[in-house]
PDB file of C-alpha atoms in Angstrom:
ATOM      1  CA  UNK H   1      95.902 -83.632  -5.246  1.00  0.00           C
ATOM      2  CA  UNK H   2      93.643 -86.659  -5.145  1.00  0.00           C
ATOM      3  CA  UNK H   3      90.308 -87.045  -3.556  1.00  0.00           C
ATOM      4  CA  UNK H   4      90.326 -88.805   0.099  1.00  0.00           C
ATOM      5  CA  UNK H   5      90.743 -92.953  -0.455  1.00  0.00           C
ATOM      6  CA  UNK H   6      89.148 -93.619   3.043  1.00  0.00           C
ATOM      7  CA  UNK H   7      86.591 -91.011   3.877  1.00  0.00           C
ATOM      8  CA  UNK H   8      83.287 -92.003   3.941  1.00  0.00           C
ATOM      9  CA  UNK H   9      80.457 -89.446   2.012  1.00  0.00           C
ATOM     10  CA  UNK H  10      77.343 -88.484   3.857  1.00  0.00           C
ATOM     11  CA  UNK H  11      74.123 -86.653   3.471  1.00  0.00           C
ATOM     12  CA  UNK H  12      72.352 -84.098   5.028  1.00  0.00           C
ATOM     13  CA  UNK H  13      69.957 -86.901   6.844  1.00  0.00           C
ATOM     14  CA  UNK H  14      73.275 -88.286   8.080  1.00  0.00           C
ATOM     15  CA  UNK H  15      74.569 -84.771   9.090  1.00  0.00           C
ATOM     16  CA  UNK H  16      70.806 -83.641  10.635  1.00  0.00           C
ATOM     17  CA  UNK H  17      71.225 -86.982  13.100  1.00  0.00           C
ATOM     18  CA  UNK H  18      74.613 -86.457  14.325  1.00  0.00           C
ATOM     19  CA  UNK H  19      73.299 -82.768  15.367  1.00  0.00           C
ATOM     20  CA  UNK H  20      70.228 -84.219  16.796  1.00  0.00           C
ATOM     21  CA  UNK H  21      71.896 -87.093  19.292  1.00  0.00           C
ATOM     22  CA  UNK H  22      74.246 -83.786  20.550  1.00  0.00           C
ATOM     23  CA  UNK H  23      77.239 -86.052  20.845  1.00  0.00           C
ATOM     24  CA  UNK H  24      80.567 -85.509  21.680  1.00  0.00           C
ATOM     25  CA  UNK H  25      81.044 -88.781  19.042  1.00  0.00           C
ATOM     26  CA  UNK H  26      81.687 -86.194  16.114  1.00  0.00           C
ATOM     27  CA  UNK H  27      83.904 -83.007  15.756  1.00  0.00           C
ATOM     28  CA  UNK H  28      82.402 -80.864  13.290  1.00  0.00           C
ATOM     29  CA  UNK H  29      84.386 -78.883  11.066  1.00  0.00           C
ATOM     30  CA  UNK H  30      84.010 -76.171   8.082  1.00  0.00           C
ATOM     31  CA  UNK H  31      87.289 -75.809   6.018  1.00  0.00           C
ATOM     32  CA  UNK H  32      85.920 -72.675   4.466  1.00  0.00           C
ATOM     33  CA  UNK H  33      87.152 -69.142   5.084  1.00  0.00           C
ATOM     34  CA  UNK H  34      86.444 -67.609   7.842  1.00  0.00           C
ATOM     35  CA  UNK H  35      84.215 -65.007   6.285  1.00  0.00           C
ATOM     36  CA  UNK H  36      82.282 -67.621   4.962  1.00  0.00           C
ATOM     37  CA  UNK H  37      81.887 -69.282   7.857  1.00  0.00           C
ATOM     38  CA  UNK H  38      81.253 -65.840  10.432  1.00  0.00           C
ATOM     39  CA  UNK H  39      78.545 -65.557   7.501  1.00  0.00           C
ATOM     40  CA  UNK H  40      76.743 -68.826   8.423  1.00  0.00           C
ATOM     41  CA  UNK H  41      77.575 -72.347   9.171  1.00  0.00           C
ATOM     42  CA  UNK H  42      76.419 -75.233  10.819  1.00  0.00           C
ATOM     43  CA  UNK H  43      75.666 -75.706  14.360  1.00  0.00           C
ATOM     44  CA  UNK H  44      78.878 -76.810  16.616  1.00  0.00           C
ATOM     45  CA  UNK H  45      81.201 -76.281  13.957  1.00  0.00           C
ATOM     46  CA  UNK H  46      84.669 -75.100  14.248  1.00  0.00           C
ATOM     47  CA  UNK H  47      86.823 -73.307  11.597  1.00  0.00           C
ATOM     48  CA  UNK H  48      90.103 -74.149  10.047  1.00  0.00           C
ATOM     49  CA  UNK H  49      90.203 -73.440   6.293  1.00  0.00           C
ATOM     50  CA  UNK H  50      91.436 -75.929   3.954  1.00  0.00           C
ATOM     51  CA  UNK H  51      95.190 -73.864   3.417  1.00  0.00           C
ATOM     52  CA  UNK H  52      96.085 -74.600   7.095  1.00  0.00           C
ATOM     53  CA  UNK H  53      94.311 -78.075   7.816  1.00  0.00           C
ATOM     54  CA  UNK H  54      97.308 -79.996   7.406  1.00  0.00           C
ATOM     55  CA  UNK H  55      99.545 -77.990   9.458  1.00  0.00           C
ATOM     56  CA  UNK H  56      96.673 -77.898  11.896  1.00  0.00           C
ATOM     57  CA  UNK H  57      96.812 -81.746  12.535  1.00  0.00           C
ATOM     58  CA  UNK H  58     100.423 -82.068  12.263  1.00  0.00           C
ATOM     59  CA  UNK H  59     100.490 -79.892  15.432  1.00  0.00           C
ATOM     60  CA  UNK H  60     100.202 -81.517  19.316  1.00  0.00           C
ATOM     61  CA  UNK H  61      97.561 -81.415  21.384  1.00  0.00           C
ATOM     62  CA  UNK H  62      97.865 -78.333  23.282  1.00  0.00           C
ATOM     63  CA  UNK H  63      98.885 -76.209  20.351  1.00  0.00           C
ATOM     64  CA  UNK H  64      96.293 -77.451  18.454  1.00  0.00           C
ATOM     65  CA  UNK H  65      93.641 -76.711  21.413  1.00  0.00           C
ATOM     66  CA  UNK H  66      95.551 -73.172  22.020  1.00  0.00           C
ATOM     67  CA  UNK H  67      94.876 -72.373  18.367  1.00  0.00           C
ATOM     68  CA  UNK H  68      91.505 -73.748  17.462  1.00  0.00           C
ATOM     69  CA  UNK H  69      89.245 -73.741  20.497  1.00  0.00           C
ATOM     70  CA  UNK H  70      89.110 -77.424  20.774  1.00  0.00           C
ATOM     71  CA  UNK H  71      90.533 -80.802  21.490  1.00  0.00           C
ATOM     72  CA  UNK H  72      92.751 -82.049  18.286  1.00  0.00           C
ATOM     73  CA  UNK H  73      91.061 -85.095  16.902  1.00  0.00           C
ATOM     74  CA  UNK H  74      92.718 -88.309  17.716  1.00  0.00           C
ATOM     75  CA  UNK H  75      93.432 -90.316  14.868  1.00  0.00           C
ATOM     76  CA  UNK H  76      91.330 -93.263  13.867  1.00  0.00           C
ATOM     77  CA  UNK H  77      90.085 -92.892  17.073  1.00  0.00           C
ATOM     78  CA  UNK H  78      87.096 -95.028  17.405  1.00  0.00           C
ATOM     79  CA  UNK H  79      84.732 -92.706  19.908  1.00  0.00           C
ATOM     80  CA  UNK H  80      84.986 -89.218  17.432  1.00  0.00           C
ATOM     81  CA  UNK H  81      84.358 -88.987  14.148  1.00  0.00           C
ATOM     82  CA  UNK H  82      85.661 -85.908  12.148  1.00  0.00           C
ATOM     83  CA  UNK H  83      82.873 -84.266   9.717  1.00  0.00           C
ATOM     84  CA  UNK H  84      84.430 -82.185   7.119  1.00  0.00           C
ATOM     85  CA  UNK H  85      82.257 -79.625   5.066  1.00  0.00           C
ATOM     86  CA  UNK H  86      82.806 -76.898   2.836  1.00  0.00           C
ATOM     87  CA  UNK H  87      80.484 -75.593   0.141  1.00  0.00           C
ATOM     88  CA  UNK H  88      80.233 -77.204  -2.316  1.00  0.00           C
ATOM     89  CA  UNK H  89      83.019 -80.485  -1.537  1.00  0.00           C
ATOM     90  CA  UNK H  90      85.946 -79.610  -3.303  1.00  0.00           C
ATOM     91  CA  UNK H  91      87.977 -78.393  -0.105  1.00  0.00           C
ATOM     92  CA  UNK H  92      86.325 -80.630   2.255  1.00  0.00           C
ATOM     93  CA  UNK H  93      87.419 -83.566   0.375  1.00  0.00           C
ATOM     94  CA  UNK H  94      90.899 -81.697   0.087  1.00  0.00           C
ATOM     95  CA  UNK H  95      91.041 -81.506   3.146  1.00  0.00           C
ATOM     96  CA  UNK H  96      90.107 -84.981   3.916  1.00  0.00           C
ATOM     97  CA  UNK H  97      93.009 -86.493   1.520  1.00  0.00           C
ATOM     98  CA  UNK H  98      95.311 -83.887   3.161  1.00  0.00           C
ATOM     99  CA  UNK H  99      94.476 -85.051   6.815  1.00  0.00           C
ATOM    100  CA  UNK H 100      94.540 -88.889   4.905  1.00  0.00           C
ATOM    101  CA  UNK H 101      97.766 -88.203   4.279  1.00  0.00           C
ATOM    102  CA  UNK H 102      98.910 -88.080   8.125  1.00  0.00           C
ATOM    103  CA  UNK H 103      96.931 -91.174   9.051  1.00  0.00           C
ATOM    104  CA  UNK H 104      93.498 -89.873   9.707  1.00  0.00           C
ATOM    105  CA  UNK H 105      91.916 -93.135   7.627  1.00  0.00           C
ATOM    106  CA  UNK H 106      88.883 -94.613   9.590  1.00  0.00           C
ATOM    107  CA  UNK H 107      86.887 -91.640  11.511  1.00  0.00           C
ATOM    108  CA  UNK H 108      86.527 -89.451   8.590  1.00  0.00           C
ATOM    109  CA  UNK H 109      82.991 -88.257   6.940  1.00  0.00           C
ATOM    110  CA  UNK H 110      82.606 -85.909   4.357  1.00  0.00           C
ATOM    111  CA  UNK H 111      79.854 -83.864   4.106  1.00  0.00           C
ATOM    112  CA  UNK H 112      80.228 -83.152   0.213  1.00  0.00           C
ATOM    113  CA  UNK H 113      77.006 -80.731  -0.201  1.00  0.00           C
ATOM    114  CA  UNK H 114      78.062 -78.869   2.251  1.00  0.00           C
ATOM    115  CA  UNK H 115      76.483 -75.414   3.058  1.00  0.00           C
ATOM    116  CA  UNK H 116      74.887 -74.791  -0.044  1.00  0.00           C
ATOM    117  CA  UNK H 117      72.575 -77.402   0.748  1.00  0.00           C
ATOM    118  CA  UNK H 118      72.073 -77.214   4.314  1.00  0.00           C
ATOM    119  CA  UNK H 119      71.440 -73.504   4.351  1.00  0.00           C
ATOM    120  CA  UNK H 120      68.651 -74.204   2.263  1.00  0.00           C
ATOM    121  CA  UNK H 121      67.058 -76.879   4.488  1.00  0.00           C
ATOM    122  CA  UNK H 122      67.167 -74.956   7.872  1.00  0.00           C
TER     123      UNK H 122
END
């Protein structure tokens, strides 16, 4: 699969100020496993590894919700952005073509360092 055509990269600056204004702007989520991400992640994050983010989106609202702890994304909606980690970047930008692929074109950022770099600055 191809790398996302819309998503927009960012840094850990980028990712340390969207934690910082504590906004309900951005939905965070890590597309690792879920042991890697019970062994650490970022702050506010939510879970749903790269095999099942598709299907994930493709669901409604309330399934998505039921399943995942939180409100499904809208797409290209203006007032949330989705932040997709992983790593190292290989899933997250995966992921990012993957969710692409059902619309998602203007509200996603891609956190491409991922956890092996912000582990090591907190």
């Amino acid at each position: 699969m191809e790398g996302p055509k819309h998503a927009t990269e960012i840094n850990y600056e980028q990712v340390a100020e969207i934690l910082k204004s504590n906004s309900s702007s951005n939905v965070i989520i890590d597309v690792r496993r879920p042991d890697e991400y019970e062994a650490g992640h970022i702050p506010t994050a939510h879970n749903i590894p790269v095999t099942e983010i598709k299907v994930a989106f493709e669901l409604d609202n309330d399934s998505f919700k039921n399943k995942y702890g939180f409100d499904k994304p809208e797409k290209n909606g203006a007032e949330k952005n989705i932040v997709l980690y992983c790593m190292m970047g290989m899933r997250c930008r995966k992921s990012a073509a993957e969710i692409e692929s059902l619309g998602y074109t203007e509200n996603v950022l891609v956190y491409g360092n991922g956890w092996s770099e912000y582990s090591k600055k907190i």
